[in-house]
Coordinates of N, CA, C and O in Angstrom, one line a residue:
X13 N 13.6 10.6 -12.5 CA 13.5 9.8 -13.7 C 12.6 10.5 -14.7 O 11.5 10.9 -14.4
X14 N 13.0 10.5 -15.9 CA 12.2 11.0 -17.0 C 11.2 9.9 -17.4 O 11.3 8.8 -16.9
X15 N 10.4 10.2 -18.3 CA 9.4 9.2 -18.8 C 10.0 8.5 -20.0 O 9.3 7.7 -20.6
X16 N 11.3 8.7 -20.3 CA 11.9 8.0 -21.4 C 11.8 6.5 -21.3 O 11.4 5.8 -22.3
X17 N 12.1 5.9 -20.2 CA 12.0 4.4 -20.0 C 10.5 4.0 -20.1 O 10.3 2.9 -20.6
X18 N 9.6 4.8 -19.7 CA 8.2 4.4 -19.9 C 7.8 4.5 -21.4 O 6.9 3.7 -21.8
X19 N 8.4 5.3 -22.1 CA 8.2 5.4 -23.6 C 8.8 4.2 -24.3 O 8.2 3.5 -25.1
X20 N 10.0 3.9 -23.9 CA 10.7 2.7 -24.5 C 9.9 1.4 -24.2 O 9.9 0.5 -25.1
X21 N 9.4 1.3 -23.0 CA 8.6 0.1 -22.6 C 7.1 0.2 -23.1 O 6.3 -0.7 -22.8
X22 N 6.8 1.2 -23.9 CA 5.5 1.5 -24.5 C 4.4 1.6 -23.4 O 3.2 1.4 -23.7
X23 N 4.8 1.9 -22.2 CA 3.8 2.2 -21.2 C 3.1 3.5 -21.5 O 1.8 3.6 -21.5
X24 N 3.9 4.5 -21.9 CA 3.3 5.7 -22.5 C 2.8 5.3 -23.9 O 3.6 4.9 -24.7
X25 N 1.6 5.5 -24.1 CA 1.0 5.0 -25.3 C 0.0 3.9 -25.1 O -1.2 4.1 -25.3
X26 N 0.4 2.8 -24.5 CA -0.5 1.6 -24.3 C -1.3 1.9 -23.1 O -2.5 1.4 -23.0
X27 N -0.8 2.5 -22.0 CA -1.5 2.6 -20.7 C -1.7 4.1 -20.4 O -2.8 4.5 -19.9
X28 N -0.7 4.9 -20.5 CA -0.7 6.3 -20.0 C -0.4 7.2 -21.1 O 0.3 6.9 -22.1
X29 N -0.8 8.5 -20.9 CA -0.4 9.6 -21.8 C 0.9 10.2 -21.2 O 1.2 10.0 -20.1
X30 N 1.5 10.9 -22.1 CA 2.8 11.6 -21.7 C 2.4 12.5 -20.5 O 1.4 13.2 -20.4
X31 N 3.3 12.5 -19.5 CA 3.1 13.4 -18.3 C 4.5 13.8 -17.7 O 5.5 13.3 -18.1
X32 N 4.4 14.8 -16.8 CA 5.6 15.2 -16.1 C 5.6 14.7 -14.7 O 4.6 14.9 -14.0
X33 N 6.6 14.0 -14.4 CA 6.7 13.4 -13.0 C 6.9 14.5 -12.0 O 7.8 15.3 -12.2
X34 N 6.1 14.5 -11.0 CA 6.2 15.6 -10.0 C 6.3 15.1 -8.6 O 6.5 15.8 -7.6
X35 N 6.2 13.7 -8.4 CA 6.2 13.1 -7.0 C 7.1 11.9 -7.1 O 7.0 11.1 -8.1
X36 N 7.8 11.6 -6.1 CA 8.6 10.4 -6.1 C 7.7 9.2 -5.7 O 6.8 9.3 -5.0
X37 N 8.1 8.0 -6.3 CA 7.4 6.8 -6.1 C 8.4 5.7 -6.0 O 9.2 5.5 -6.9
X38 N 8.4 5.0 -4.8 CA 9.4 4.0 -4.5 C 8.7 2.7 -4.3 O 7.8 2.6 -3.4
X39 N 9.0 1.7 -5.0 CA 8.4 0.4 -5.0 C 9.4 -0.7 -4.5 O 10.5 -0.8 -5.2
X40 N 9.0 -1.4 -3.5 CA 10.0 -2.5 -3.0 C 9.2 -3.8 -2.8 O 8.2 -3.9 -2.2
X41 N 9.8 -4.8 -3.5 CA 9.3 -6.2 -3.2 C 10.4 -6.9 -2.5 O 11.6 -7.0 -2.9
X42 N 10.1 -7.4 -1.3 CA 11.0 -8.1 -0.4 C 12.4 -7.4 -0.3 O 13.4 -8.0 -0.5
X43 N 12.3 -6.1 0.0 CA 13.5 -5.3 0.2 C 14.3 -5.1 -1.1 O 15.4 -4.6 -1.0
X44 N 13.7 -5.4 -2.2 CA 14.4 -5.1 -3.5 C 13.7 -4.0 -4.2 O 12.5 -4.2 -4.5
X45 N 14.3 -2.9 -4.5 CA 13.7 -1.8 -5.1 C 13.5 -2.1 -6.6 O 14.3 -2.7 -7.3
X46 N 12.3 -1.7 -7.0 CA 11.9 -1.9 -8.4 C 12.2 -0.6 -9.2 O 11.8 0.4 -8.9
X47 N 13.1 -0.8 -10.2 CA 13.4 0.3 -11.1 C 12.7 0.0 -12.4 O 12.4 -1.1 -12.7
X48 N 12.3 1.1 -13.1 CA 11.5 0.9 -14.3 C 12.2 0.0 -15.2 O 13.4 0.2 -15.5
X49 N 11.5 -1.1 -15.6 CA 12.0 -2.1 -16.5 C 12.7 -3.3 -15.9 O 13.1 -4.2 -16.5
X50 N 12.8 -3.3 -14.5 CA 13.3 -4.4 -13.8 C 12.5 -5.7 -14.2 O 11.3 -5.6 -14.3
X51 N 13.2 -6.8 -14.2 CA 12.5 -8.1 -14.5 C 12.4 -8.8 -13.1 O 13.4 -9.0 -12.4
X52 N 11.2 -9.2 -12.8 CA 10.9 -10.0 -11.6 C 10.1 -11.2 -11.9 O 9.3 -11.2 -12.8
X53 N 10.4 -12.3 -11.3 CA 9.7 -13.5 -11.5 C 8.4 -13.6 -10.6 O 8.4 -12.9 -9.5
X54 N 7.4 -14.3 -11.0 CA 6.2 -14.4 -10.1 C 6.4 -14.7 -8.7 O 5.8 -14.2 -7.8
X55 N 7.4 -15.6 -8.4 CA 7.7 -16.0 -7.0 C 8.2 -14.8 -6.2 O 8.1 -14.8 -5.0
X56 N 8.8 -13.8 -6.9 CA 9.3 -12.6 -6.2 C 8.2 -11.5 -5.9 O 8.4 -10.6 -5.1
X57 N 7.0 -11.7 -6.5 CA 6.0 -10.7 -6.4 C 4.7 -11.3 -5.8 O 3.6 -10.7 -6.0
X58 N 4.8 -12.4 -5.1 CA 3.6 -13.0 -4.5 C 2.9 -12.1 -3.5 O 1.7 -11.9 -3.5
X59 N 3.7 -11.4 -2.7 CA 3.1 -10.5 -1.7 C 3.2 -9.1 -2.2 O 4.1 -8.7 -2.9
X60 N 2.2 -8.3 -1.8 CA 2.1 -6.9 -2.2 C 3.4 -6.2 -1.8 O 4.0 -6.4 -0.8
X61 N 3.8 -5.2 -2.7 CA 5.0 -4.5 -2.4 C 4.8 -3.4 -1.4 O 3.6 -3.0 -1.1
X62 N 5.9 -2.9 -0.8 CA 5.8 -1.6 -0.1 C 6.0 -0.5 -1.1 O 6.9 -0.5 -1.9
X63 N 5.1 0.4 -1.1 CA 5.1 1.5 -2.0 C 5.1 2.8 -1.2 O 4.2 3.1 -0.5
X64 N 6.2 3.6 -1.4 CA 6.3 4.9 -0.7 C 6.0 6.0 -1.7 O 6.5 6.0 -2.8
X65 N 5.3 7.0 -1.2 CA 4.9 8.1 -2.0 C 5.5 9.4 -1.5 O 5.5 9.6 -0.3
X66 N 6.1 10.2 -2.3 CA 6.8 11.4 -1.9 C 5.8 12.5 -1.7 O 4.6 12.3 -1.4
X67 N 6.2 13.7 -1.9 CA 5.4 14.9 -1.6 C 5.9 15.6 -0.4 O 6.8 15.2 0.3
X68 N 5.1 16.6 0.0 CA 5.5 17.4 1.2 C 4.3 17.9 2.0 O 4.5 18.6 3.0
X69 N 3.1 17.4 1.7 CA 1.9 17.9 2.4 C 1.0 16.7 2.6 O 0.4 16.1 1.7
X70 N 0.9 16.3 3.9 CA 0.0 15.2 4.3 C -1.4 15.3 3.8 O -2.2 14.3 3.8
X71 N -1.8 16.5 3.6 CA -3.2 16.8 3.2 C -3.5 16.4 1.7 O -4.6 16.3 1.3
X72 N -2.4 16.2 1.0 CA -2.6 15.8 -0.5 C -2.7 14.3 -0.5 O -1.9 13.6 0.1
X73 N -3.7 13.8 -1.2 CA -3.9 12.4 -1.3 C -3.7 11.9 -2.7 O -3.9 12.6 -3.7
X74 N -3.3 10.6 -2.8 CA -3.0 9.9 -4.1 C -3.7 8.6 -4.2 O -4.1 8.0 -3.3
X75 N -3.9 8.2 -5.5 CA -4.4 6.9 -5.9 C -3.3 6.2 -6.6 O -2.7 6.7 -7.5
X76 N -3.1 4.9 -6.2 CA -2.1 4.0 -6.9 C -2.9 2.9 -7.7 O -3.8 2.3 -7.1
X77 N -2.6 2.8 -8.9 CA -3.2 1.8 -9.8 C -2.0 0.9 -10.3 O -1.0 1.3 -10.6
X78 N -2.3 -0.5 -10.2 CA -1.3 -1.4 -10.8 C -2.1 -2.3 -11.8 O -3.1 -2.9 -11.5
X79 N -1.6 -2.3 -13.0 CA -2.3 -3.0 -14.1 C -1.3 -3.8 -14.9 O -0.1 -3.5 -15.0
X80 N -1.8 -4.8 -15.6 CA -1.1 -5.6 -16.6 C -1.7 -5.3 -18.0 O -2.8 -5.8 -18.2
X81 N -1.0 -4.5 -18.8 CA -1.6 -4.3 -20.1 C -1.4 -5.4 -21.1 O -1.9 -5.3 -22.3
X82 N -0.8 -6.5 -20.7 CA -0.5 -7.6 -21.6 C -1.2 -8.9 -21.3 O -0.8 -9.9 -21.8
X83 N -2.3 -8.8 -20.6 CA -3.1 -9.9 -20.3 C -4.1 -10.3 -21.4 O -4.7 -9.4 -22.0
X84 N -4.3 -11.6 -21.6 CA -3.7 -12.7 -21.0 C -2.3 -13.0 -21.6 O -1.5 -13.7 -21.0
X85 N -2.0 -12.5 -22.9 CA -0.7 -12.6 -23.4 C -0.4 -11.4 -24.3 O -1.3 -10.8 -24.8
X86 N 0.9 -11.0 -24.4 CA 1.3 -9.8 -25.1 C 0.9 -9.8 -26.5 O 0.6 -8.7 -27.1
X87 N 0.8 -10.9 -27.2 CA 0.5 -10.9 -28.6 C -1.0 -10.8 -28.9 O -1.4 -10.4 -30.0
X88 N -1.8 -11.0 -27.8 CA -3.3 -10.9 -27.9 C -3.8 -10.5 -26.6 O -4.5 -11.3 -25.9
X89 N -3.6 -9.2 -26.2 CA -4.0 -8.7 -24.9 C -5.5 -8.4 -24.8 O -6.0 -7.3 -24.6
X90 N -6.4 -9.5 -24.9 CA -7.8 -9.3 -24.9 C -8.4 -8.8 -23.6 O -9.5 -8.4 -23.5
X91 N -7.6 -9.0 -22.5 CA -8.1 -8.5 -21.2 C -7.5 -7.2 -20.8 O -7.6 -6.7 -19.7
X92 N -6.7 -6.5 -21.7 CA -6.0 -5.3 -21.5 C -7.0 -4.3 -20.9 O -8.1 -4.1 -21.5
X93 N -6.7 -3.6 -19.9 CA -5.7 -3.8 -18.9 C -6.3 -4.7 -17.8 O -7.5 -4.5 -17.5
X94 N -5.5 -5.5 -17.2 CA -6.0 -6.3 -16.0 C -5.5 -5.6 -14.7 O -4.3 -5.3 -14.6
X95 N -6.5 -5.3 -13.9 CA -6.2 -4.5 -12.7 C -5.8 -5.5 -11.6 O -6.5 -6.3 -11.1
X96 N -4.5 -5.3 -11.1 CA -4.0 -6.1 -10.1 C -4.1 -5.5 -8.7 O -4.1 -6.2 -7.7
X97 N -4.3 -4.2 -8.6 CA -4.3 -3.5 -7.3 C -4.8 -2.1 -7.4 O -4.4 -1.4 -8.4
X98 N -5.5 -1.6 -6.4 CA -6.0 -0.2 -6.4 C -6.0 0.2 -5.0 O -6.7 -0.3 -4.2
X99 N -5.3 1.3 -4.7 CA -5.2 1.9 -3.4 C -5.5 3.4 -3.5 O -4.9 4.0 -4.3
X100 N -6.4 3.9 -2.7 CA -6.8 5.3 -2.8 C -6.5 6.0 -1.4 O -6.1 5.3 -0.4
X101 N -6.7 7.3 -1.4 CA -6.5 8.1 -0.2 C -5.2 7.9 0.5 O -5.1 7.9 1.7
X102 N -4.1 7.8 -0.3 CA -2.7 7.7 0.3 C -2.2 9.1 0.5 O -2.0 9.9 -0.4
X103 N -1.9 9.4 1.8 CA -1.4 10.8 2.1 C 0.1 10.9 1.5 O 0.8 9.9 1.6
X104 N 0.4 12.1 1.1 CA 1.8 12.3 0.6 C 2.7 12.1 1.8 O 2.3 12.2 2.9
X105 N 3.9 11.8 1.5 CA 5.0 11.5 2.4 C 4.9 10.2 3.2 O 5.6 9.9 4.1
X106 N 3.9 9.3 2.8 CA 3.7 8.1 3.5 C 3.8 6.9 2.5 O 4.4 7.0 1.5
X107 N 3.2 5.8 2.9 CA 3.2 4.6 2.0 C 1.8 4.1 1.9 O 0.9 4.6 2.6
X108 N 1.6 3.1 1.0 CA 0.2 2.7 0.7 C -0.5 2.1 1.9 O -1.7 2.0 1.9
X109 N 0.2 1.7 3.0 CA -0.5 1.2 4.2 C -1.3 2.2 4.8 O -2.2 1.9 5.6
X110 N -1.1 3.5 4.5 CA -1.9 4.6 5.1 C -3.1 4.9 4.2 O -3.9 5.7 4.6
X111 N -3.2 4.3 3.1 CA -4.3 4.5 2.2 C -5.4 3.5 2.4 O -5.4 2.7 3.3
X112 N -6.3 3.5 1.4 CA -7.5 2.6 1.5 C -7.4 1.6 0.3 O -7.5 2.0 -0.8
X113 N -7.2 0.3 0.6 CA -7.1 -0.7 -0.4 C -8.5 -1.0 -0.9 O -9.2 -1.7 -0.2
X114 N -8.9 -0.6 -2.1 CA -10.2 -0.8 -2.6 C -10.3 -2.0 -3.5 O -11.4 -2.6 -3.7
X115 N -9.2 -2.4 -4.1 CA -9.1 -3.6 -4.9 C -7.8 -4.3 -4.3 O -6.7 -3.8 -4.4
X116 N -8.0 -5.5 -3.7 CA -6.9 -6.1 -3.0 C -5.8 -6.6 -4.0 O -6.1 -6.8 -5.2
X117 N -4.6 -6.7 -3.6 CA -3.5 -7.1 -4.4 C -3.7 -8.5 -4.9 O -4.0 -9.4 -4.2
X118 N -3.5 -8.6 -6.2 CA -3.5 -10.0 -6.8 C -2.1 -10.1 -7.5 O -1.8 -9.3 -8.4
X119 N -1.4 -11.1 -7.1 CA 0.0 -11.2 -7.6 C 0.0 -11.7 -9.1 O -0.9 -12.4 -9.5
X120 N 0.9 -11.1 -9.9 CA 1.0 -11.5 -11.3 C 1.4 -12.9 -11.5 O 2.3 -13.4 -10.8
X121 N 0.7 -13.6 -12.4 CA 1.0 -15.0 -12.8 C 0.9 -15.1 -14.3 O 0.0 -15.9 -14.8
X122 N 1.8 -14.5 -15.0 CA 1.7 -14.6 -16.5 C 1.9 -16.0 -17.0 O 2.7 -16.8 -16.5
X123 N 1.0 -16.4 -17.9 CA 1.1 -17.8 -18.5 C 2.0 -17.9 -19.7 O 2.6 -18.9 -20.0
X124 N 2.0 -16.8 -20.5 CA 2.9 -16.8 -21.7 C 3.4 -15.4 -22.0 O 2.7 -14.4 -21.7
X125 N 4.6 -15.3 -22.5 CA 5.1 -14.0 -22.9 C 5.6 -13.2 -21.7 O 5.5 -13.6 -20.5
X126 N 6.2 -12.1 -22.0 CA 6.7 -11.1 -21.0 C 5.7 -10.1 -20.8 O 5.2 -9.4 -21.7
X127 N 5.2 -9.9 -19.6 CA 4.2 -8.9 -19.2 C 4.8 -7.7 -18.5 O 5.7 -7.9 -17.7
X128 N 4.2 -6.6 -18.8 CA 4.6 -5.3 -18.1 C 3.6 -5.1 -17.0 O 2.4 -5.2 -17.2
X129 N 4.1 -4.9 -15.8 CA 3.3 -4.6 -14.6 C 3.5 -3.1 -14.3 O 4.6 -2.7 -13.9
X130 N 2.4 -2.3 -14.5 CA 2.5 -0.9 -14.5 C 1.9 -0.3 -13.2 O 0.8 -0.7 -12.9
X131 N 2.7 0.5 -12.5 CA 2.2 1.3 -11.4 C 2.0 2.7 -11.9 O 3.0 3.3 -12.4
X132 N 0.9 3.3 -11.6 CA 0.6 4.7 -11.9 C 0.1 5.4 -10.7 O -0.8 4.9 -10.0
X133 N 0.6 6.5 -10.4 CA 0.2 7.3 -9.2 C -0.5 8.6 -9.7 O 0.1 9.3 -10.5
X134 N -1.7 8.8 -9.1 CA -2.5 10.0 -9.5 C -2.8 10.8 -8.2 O -3.0 10.3 -7.2
X135 N -2.8 12.1 -8.4 CA -3.2 13.0 -7.3 C -4.8 13.1 -7.3 O -5.4 13.4 -8.3
X136 N -5.3 12.9 -6.1 CA -6.8 13.0 -6.0 C -7.2 14.5 -5.7 O -6.5 15.3 -5.2
X137 N -8.5 14.7 -6.0 CA -9.0 16.1 -5.7 C -9.6 16.2 -4.3 O -9.8 17.3 -3.8
X138 N -9.7 15.0 -3.6 CA -10.2 15.0 -2.2 C -10.3 13.6 -1.7 O -10.1 12.7 -2.4
X139 N -10.6 13.5 -0.4 CA -10.7 12.2 0.2 C -12.0 11.5 -0.3 O -13.0 12.1 -0.5
X140 N -11.9 10.2 -0.4 CA -13.0 9.3 -0.8 C -13.7 9.8 -2.1 O -14.9 9.7 -2.2
X141 N -12.9 10.2 -3.1 CA -13.5 10.6 -4.3 C -13.3 9.6 -5.4 O -13.7 9.7 -6.6
X142 N -12.6 8.5 -5.1 CA -12.3 7.4 -6.0 C -13.0 6.1 -5.5 O -12.9 5.7 -4.4
X143 N -13.8 5.5 -6.4 CA -14.5 4.2 -6.0 C -13.9 3.1 -6.9 O -13.4 3.3 -8.0
X144 N -14.1 1.9 -6.4 CA -13.6 0.7 -7.0 C -14.4 0.4 -8.3 O -15.7 0.5 -8.3
X145 N -13.7 -0.1 -9.3 CA -14.5 -0.6 -10.5 C -15.1 -1.9 -10.2 O -14.8 -2.6 -9.2
X146 N -16.0 -2.3 -11.1 CA -16.8 -3.6 -10.9 C -16.0 -4.8 -11.2 O -16.2 -5.8 -10.6
X147 N -15.1 -4.7 -12.2 CA -14.3 -5.9 -12.6 C -12.8 -5.5 -12.8 O -12.5 -4.3 -12.9
X148 N -12.0 -6.5 -12.7 CA -10.6 -6.3 -12.9 C -10.1 -6.3 -14.4 O -9.2 -5.6 -14.8
X149 N -10.8 -7.2 -15.2 CA -10.4 -7.3 -16.6 C -10.9 -6.1 -17.4 O -12.0 -5.6 -17.1
X150 N -10.2 -5.8 -18.5 CA -10.5 -4.7 -19.4 C -10.7 -3.4 -18.7 O -11.4 -2.5 -19.1
X151 N -9.9 -3.2 -17.6 CA -9.8 -1.9 -16.9 C -9.1 -1.0 -17.9 O -8.3 -1.4 -18.7
X152 N -9.4 0.3 -17.8 CA -8.7 1.3 -18.6 C -8.3 2.4 -17.7 O -9.1 3.2 -17.2
X153 N -7.0 2.5 -17.5 CA -6.4 3.5 -16.6 C -6.8 4.9 -17.0 O -7.1 5.7 -16.2
X154 N -6.7 5.2 -18.3 CA -7.0 6.6 -18.8 C -8.5 6.9 -18.5 O -8.8 8.0 -18.0
X155 N -9.4 6.0 -18.8 CA -10.8 6.2 -18.6 C -11.1 6.4 -17.0 O -11.8 7.3 -16.6
X156 N -10.5 5.5 -16.3 CA -10.6 5.6 -14.8 C -10.2 6.9 -14.3 O -10.8 7.5 -13.4
X157 N -9.0 7.4 -14.7 CA -8.5 8.7 -14.3 C -9.5 9.8 -14.7 O -9.7 10.7 -13.9
X158 N -10.0 9.8 -15.9 CA -11.0 10.8 -16.3 C -12.2 10.8 -15.5 O -12.7 11.8 -15.0
X159 N -12.7 9.6 -15.3 CA -14.0 9.4 -14.5 C -13.9 9.9 -13.1 O -14.9 10.4 -12.5
X160 N -12.7 9.9 -12.5 CA -12.5 10.3 -11.1 C -11.8 11.6 -11.0 O -11.3 11.9 -9.9
X161 N -11.6 12.3 -12.1 CA -11.0 13.6 -12.1 C -9.6 13.6 -11.5 O -9.2 14.5 -10.8
X162 N -8.8 12.6 -11.9 CA -7.5 12.4 -11.4 C -6.4 13.1 -12.3 O -5.3 13.3 -11.9
X163 N -6.8 13.4 -13.5 CA -5.8 14.1 -14.4 C -4.7 13.1 -14.9 O -4.9 11.9 -14.9
X164 N -3.6 13.6 -15.3 CA -2.5 12.8 -15.7 C -1.8 12.3 -14.5 O -1.8 12.8 -13.4
X165 N -1.0 11.2 -14.6 CA -0.3 10.6 -13.5 C 0.8 11.7 -13.0 O 1.2 12.5 -13.8
X166 N 1.2 11.5 -11.8 CA 2.3 12.3 -11.2 C 3.5 11.5 -11.1 O 4.6 12.0 -10.9
X167 N 3.4 10.2 -11.2 CA 4.5 9.3 -11.2 C 4.1 7.9 -11.8 O 2.9 7.6 -11.7
X168 N 5.0 7.2 -12.3 CA 4.7 5.8 -12.8 C 6.0 5.0 -12.9 O 7.1 5.6 -12.9
X169 N 5.8 3.7 -12.9 CA 7.0 2.8 -13.0 C 6.4 1.5 -13.5 O 5.2 1.2 -13.5
X170 N 7.3 0.6 -14.0 CA 6.8 -0.7 -14.4 C 8.0 -1.7 -14.2 O 9.1 -1.4 -14.2
X171 N 7.6 -3.0 -14.1 CA 8.5 -4.1 -14.1 C 8.0 -5.1 -15.1 O 6.8 -5.1 -15.5
X172 N 8.9 -6.0 -15.6 CA 8.4 -7.1 -16.4 C 8.4 -8.4 -15.7 O 9.1 -8.6 -14.7
X173 N 7.5 -9.3 -16.1 CA 7.3 -10.5 -15.4 C 6.9 -11.6 -16.4 O 6.2 -11.3 -17.4
X174 N 7.5 -12.8 -16.3 CA 7.1 -13.9 -17.1 C 7.1 -15.2 -16.3 O 7.6 -15.2 -15.2
X175 N 6.5 -16.2 -16.8 CA 6.3 -17.4 -16.0 C 7.7 -18.0 -15.5 O 8.7 -17.8 -16.2
X176 N 7.6 -18.7 -14.4 CA 8.9 -19.2 -13.8 C 9.7 -20.0 -14.7 O 10.9 -20.0 -14.7
X177 N 9.1 -20.8 -15.6 CA 9.8 -21.8 -16.4 C 10.4 -21.1 -17.6 O 11.0 -21.7 -18.5
X178 N 10.3 -19.8 -17.8 CA 10.8 -19.1 -18.9 C 9.7 -18.6 -19.8 O 8.6 -18.7 -19.5
X179 N 10.1 -18.1 -21.0 CA 9.1 -17.6 -21.9 C 8.8 -18.5 -23.1 O 8.2 -18.2 -24.1
X180 N 9.3 -19.8 -23.0 CA 9.1 -20.7 -24.1 C 10.4 -20.8 -25.0 O 11.4 -20.3 -24.6
X181 N 10.2 -21.3 -26.1 CA 11.3 -21.4 -27.0 C 12.0 -22.8 -26.9 O 11.5 -23.7 -26.2
X182 N 13.0 -23.0 -27.7 CA 13.7 -24.3 -27.8 C 14.6 -24.5 -26.6 O 15.3 -23.6 -26.2
X183 N 14.6 -25.7 -26.1 CA 15.5 -26.1 -25.0 C 16.6 -27.1 -25.6 O 16.2 -28.0 -26.4
X184 N 17.8 -26.8 -25.3 CA 18.9 -27.6 -25.8 C 19.4 -28.4 -24.6 O 19.8 -27.9 -23.6
X185 N 19.4 -29.8 -24.8 CA 19.9 -30.6 -23.8 C 21.4 -30.9 -23.9 O 22.0 -31.0 -24.9

């Protein structure tokens, strides 16, 4: 996948800088694969997903970040970015269960508007080189990557999510 869909979804720009994808990233919620731009309801993402990381060398480690750049609502994202999940030390060719969950998964529960839930995968420089931030709100993926010498992402994806009752608007009876 190119980063075109990430650009169209404004993930490139709002959350990440332009990058070249070099590792596969497969995200599954309840045996349903997430493709970039997929729409999922909060009830479908209650439990953390299975995330598989590609590569070909178990000695290479990755960090997975999941953020909501549209919190608390897309028109006024004062909590941008909200950190939903952080897993470090994930060996290549495995899944996140082999990594270290440093910020536990918090399922998305958007209250208004359509939110983008962004997954970004970074290559680490070594084991245990990434530490947990103090708070989830106002997280900054770019700053976090610089702080931990992660460089640009090697893969990314996003899905959209809005409250179960819809996004508002007029109801016709």
